[in-house]
Tab-separated table of C-alpha atoms in Angstrom:
chain	number	residue	atom	x	y	z
A	1	MET	CA	-41.862	6.621	-60.080
A	2	ARG	CA	-38.244	7.828	-59.683
A	3	ARG	CA	-35.789	5.807	-57.883
A	4	ILE	CA	-32.933	7.800	-55.931
A	5	ALA	CA	-29.807	5.934	-55.210
A	6	GLY	CA	-28.195	6.447	-51.872
A	7	PHE	CA	-27.486	4.873	-48.370
A	8	THR	CA	-30.142	4.596	-45.634
A	9	ALA	CA	-29.774	5.082	-42.307
A	10	LEU	CA	-29.477	1.331	-41.348
A	11	GLU	CA	-26.895	0.898	-44.009
A	12	TRP	CA	-24.786	3.815	-42.644
A	13	ILE	CA	-24.967	2.149	-39.162
A	14	ILE	CA	-23.858	-1.316	-40.493
A	15	LEU	CA	-20.925	0.184	-42.644
A	16	ILE	CA	-19.909	2.293	-39.519
A	17	VAL	CA	-19.990	-0.695	-37.135
A	18	MET	CA	-18.008	-3.051	-39.828
A	19	ALA	CA	-15.394	-0.020	-40.102
A	20	GLY	CA	-14.930	0.051	-36.571
A	21	LEU	CA	-14.521	-3.988	-36.330
A	22	LEU	CA	-12.090	-3.971	-38.901
A	23	PHE	CA	-10.347	-1.092	-37.365
A	24	THR	CA	-10.026	-2.834	-33.788
A	25	VAL	CA	-8.824	-6.405	-35.556
A	26	ALA	CA	-6.088	-4.323	-37.595
A	27	GLY	CA	-5.223	-2.448	-34.215
A	28	HIS	CA	-4.777	-6.066	-32.296
A	29	ILE	CA	-2.957	-7.531	-35.064
A	30	MET	CA	-0.534	-4.525	-35.727
A	31	GLY	CA	-0.337	-3.366	-32.180
A	32	GLY	CA	1.500	-5.657	-29.636
A	33	GLY	CA	3.849	-5.358	-26.894
A	34	LYS	CA	3.381	-3.533	-23.788
A	35	PRO	CA	-0.366	-1.717	-23.492
A	36	SER	CA	-0.354	1.923	-23.085
A	37	GLY	CA	-2.619	4.624	-22.028
A	38	LEU	CA	-4.162	6.490	-19.260
A	39	VAL	CA	-5.735	3.474	-17.519
A	40	TYR	CA	-2.940	1.184	-17.977
A	41	ALA	CA	-0.475	3.646	-16.479
A	42	ALA	CA	-2.841	4.246	-13.623
A	43	LEU	CA	-2.764	0.555	-12.918
A	44	GLY	CA	1.083	0.341	-13.099
A	45	GLU	CA	1.451	2.994	-10.751
A	46	THR	CA	-0.730	1.306	-7.797
A	47	GLY	CA	1.388	-1.761	-8.100
A	48	SER	CA	3.482	-0.439	-4.870
A	49	LEU	CA	0.763	1.672	-2.921
A	50	ILE	CA	0.072	0.748	0.430
A	51	GLU	CA	-2.259	2.301	3.103
A	52	VAL	CA	-2.575	2.250	6.945
A	53	ASP	CA	-5.785	0.515	8.041
A	54	GLY	CA	-7.045	0.980	11.427
A	55	ALA	CA	-5.519	2.404	14.659
A	56	VAL	CA	-2.006	3.057	15.570
A	57	VAL	CA	-1.186	1.526	18.817
A	58	GLY	CA	1.915	2.240	21.164
A	59	TYR	CA	3.253	0.142	23.851
A	60	GLN	CA	4.417	1.235	26.918
A	61	ALA	CA	8.368	1.335	27.922
A	62	ALA	CA	9.553	-0.951	30.485
A	63	ALA	CA	12.228	1.054	31.452
A	64	ASP	CA	10.088	4.185	31.619
A	65	PRO	CA	6.189	3.689	32.153
A	66	GLY	CA	5.525	7.238	30.931
A	67	ALA	CA	6.991	6.625	27.437
A	68	LEU	CA	6.558	4.311	24.446
A	69	ASP	CA	9.049	2.246	23.128
A	70	SER	CA	7.430	0.637	20.219
A	71	ALA	CA	4.179	0.822	17.995
A	72	SER	CA	2.289	-1.225	15.571
A	73	PHE	CA	-0.105	-0.732	12.822
A	74	THR	CA	-1.507	-2.649	9.878
A	75	VAL	CA	-0.869	-1.973	6.481
A	76	ARG	CA	-2.652	-3.293	3.180
A	77	LEU	CA	-2.418	-2.354	-0.494
A	78	PHE	CA	-4.376	0.488	-1.687
A	79	LEU	CA	-8.105	0.033	-2.586
A	80	GLY	CA	-8.087	-1.932	-6.012
A	81	ASP	CA	-4.529	-2.585	-6.182
A	82	MET	CA	-3.684	-5.700	-8.600
A	83	GLY	CA	0.095	-5.937	-7.659
A	84	GLY	CA	1.878	-6.791	-4.678
A	85	VAL	CA	4.712	-5.040	-2.321
A	86	ASP	CA	7.809	-7.169	-1.637
A	87	MET	CA	7.955	-6.041	2.455
A	88	ASP	CA	11.413	-7.444	2.514
A	89	ARG	CA	12.917	-4.711	0.410
A	90	ALA	CA	10.534	-1.695	2.080
A	91	THR	CA	12.300	1.040	3.990
A	92	VAL	CA	10.812	1.843	7.625
A	93	THR	CA	12.085	5.217	9.037
A	94	PHE	CA	11.511	6.290	12.607
A	95	SER	CA	12.076	10.233	13.247
A	96	ASP	CA	11.619	12.410	16.282
A	97	ARG	CA	12.774	15.863	17.348
A	98	SER	CA	16.408	14.406	18.104
A	99	ASP	CA	16.877	12.477	14.835
A	100	ALA	CA	15.927	10.344	11.941
A	101	THR	CA	16.905	6.351	12.063
A	102	VAL	CA	16.544	4.001	9.306
A	103	LEU	CA	15.245	0.805	10.942
A	104	PRO	CA	16.531	-2.578	9.731
A	105	GLN	CA	13.821	-5.405	9.361
A	106	GLY	CA	14.353	-7.849	12.311
A	107	ALA	CA	12.815	-10.678	14.188
A	108	GLU	CA	11.203	-10.836	17.813
A	109	GLY	CA	13.904	-10.938	20.407
A	110	ASP	CA	16.543	-8.778	18.015
A	111	ALA	CA	17.894	-5.873	19.968
A	112	PRO	CA	16.202	-2.579	19.075
A	113	PRO	CA	15.720	-0.787	16.949
A	114	TYR	CA	14.141	-2.884	14.287
A	115	TRP	CA	10.719	-3.300	12.591
A	116	THR	CA	9.080	-6.682	11.675
A	117	ILE	CA	5.740	-8.383	10.256
A	118	ALA	CA	4.307	-9.306	13.560
A	119	ASP	CA	1.023	-10.924	11.932
A	120	ARG	CA	-0.629	-11.665	8.438
A	121	LEU	CA	-4.286	-11.150	8.287
A	122	ASN	CA	-6.867	-12.043	5.871
A	123	ARG	CA	-9.267	-9.696	4.108
A	124	PRO	CA	-12.658	-10.418	3.193
A	125	PRO	CA	-13.593	-11.801	0.955
A	126	PHE	CA	-10.279	-13.182	-0.324
A	127	GLN	CA	-8.933	-15.042	2.691
A	128	THR	CA	-5.848	-15.508	1.034
A	129	ALA	CA	-3.172	-14.418	3.606
A	130	ASP	CA	0.282	-16.648	3.265
A	131	GLY	CA	3.331	-17.372	5.013
A	132	ASP	CA	5.571	-15.087	2.690
A	133	ASN	CA	6.576	-11.325	3.157
A	134	ARG	CA	4.920	-10.100	0.084
A	135	LEU	CA	1.928	-8.136	0.680
A	136	GLU	CA	-0.574	-8.983	-1.926
A	137	PRO	CA	-4.552	-8.614	-2.481
A	138	GLY	CA	-6.318	-10.143	0.110
A	139	GLU	CA	-3.976	-9.586	2.910
A	140	SER	CA	-3.032	-7.159	5.547
A	141	PHE	CA	0.177	-7.268	7.620
A	142	VAL	CA	0.637	-6.084	11.194
A	143	ILE	CA	3.966	-3.999	11.338
A	144	ARG	CA	5.785	-3.514	14.684
A	145	VAL	CA	8.215	-1.113	15.105
A	146	LEU	CA	10.612	-0.982	17.983
A	147	PHE	CA	11.943	2.697	18.418
A	148	PRO	CA	15.647	3.498	18.880
A	149	HIS	CA	14.817	5.186	22.212
A	150	PRO	CA	11.468	5.527	24.330
A	151	VAL	CA	9.348	8.547	23.224
A	152	GLY	CA	7.941	10.302	26.085
A	153	ALA	CA	4.458	11.997	26.564
A	154	GLY	CA	3.949	15.183	24.585
A	155	GLU	CA	6.706	14.066	22.124
A	156	THR	CA	5.836	13.595	18.544
A	157	PHE	CA	7.118	10.770	16.394
A	158	THR	CA	6.906	9.938	12.574
A	159	ILE	CA	7.065	6.443	11.151
A	160	ALA	CA	7.298	6.409	7.487
A	161	LEU	CA	7.326	3.223	5.610
A	162	THR	CA	8.355	3.130	1.633
A	163	PRO	CA	7.605	0.182	-0.362
A	164	PRO	CA	9.924	-0.472	-3.449
A	165	GLY	CA	9.167	1.753	-6.253
A	166	GLY	CA	6.167	3.075	-4.467
A	167	LEU	CA	4.933	6.325	-2.510
A	168	GLN	CA	6.403	6.768	1.254
A	169	GLU	CA	3.048	6.215	3.871
A	170	SER	CA	3.789	8.126	6.965
A	171	ILE	CA	2.486	8.096	10.123
A	172	GLN	CA	2.909	10.921	12.661
A	173	ARG	CA	1.511	10.762	16.388
A	174	THR	CA	2.013	12.375	19.621
A	175	VAL	CA	2.268	10.450	22.677
A	176	PRO	CA	-0.454	11.272	24.958
A	177	PRO	CA	0.022	12.377	28.473
A	178	ARG	CA	-1.246	9.347	30.043
A	179	VAL	CA	0.631	6.242	28.556
A	180	THR	CA	-0.875	2.728	29.446
A	181	PRO	CA	0.580	-0.622	28.549
A	182	VAL	CA	-1.140	-0.407	25.237
A	183	THR	CA	-2.061	2.942	24.157
A	184	VAL	CA	-4.234	3.731	21.194
A	185	LEU	CA	-2.544	6.847	19.130
């Protein structure tokens, strides 16, 4: 009986697995520094992405019952975001047909126009809302924007929230013909 020397299928599989392990170990030893690649780049991009979650609510102006003088909405990190957003460095811009105004961050009782974090909410399943102004996974912030001037029925306004290093999230709404003390936009 003649014996033929060569690799069997099992020997080839073992050889390929061992070569793969060798290259993986060598890559970890030789490679270092910041990871690169499409997945890591995508994760880095989501670090400052926010989205509006739920309804936008407008509040009736005391001086003009047919107009709104403020609005509130809830923001959270984009789904799957692993980073956080420092809201103290965020920019809020209010614009309508007359002009655009960059609003300062303020506190309840300040003279309008300004924006503020009105409330901090837990997001299931994390329940991790804390007292700082950094929007993190598991948190939602209720943002209240006090307009520079009342916006009447039929008028359109835009609120743009831009996190530091992130993409702008814009909300454009038209005030309905009938304004109530709390109007869902």
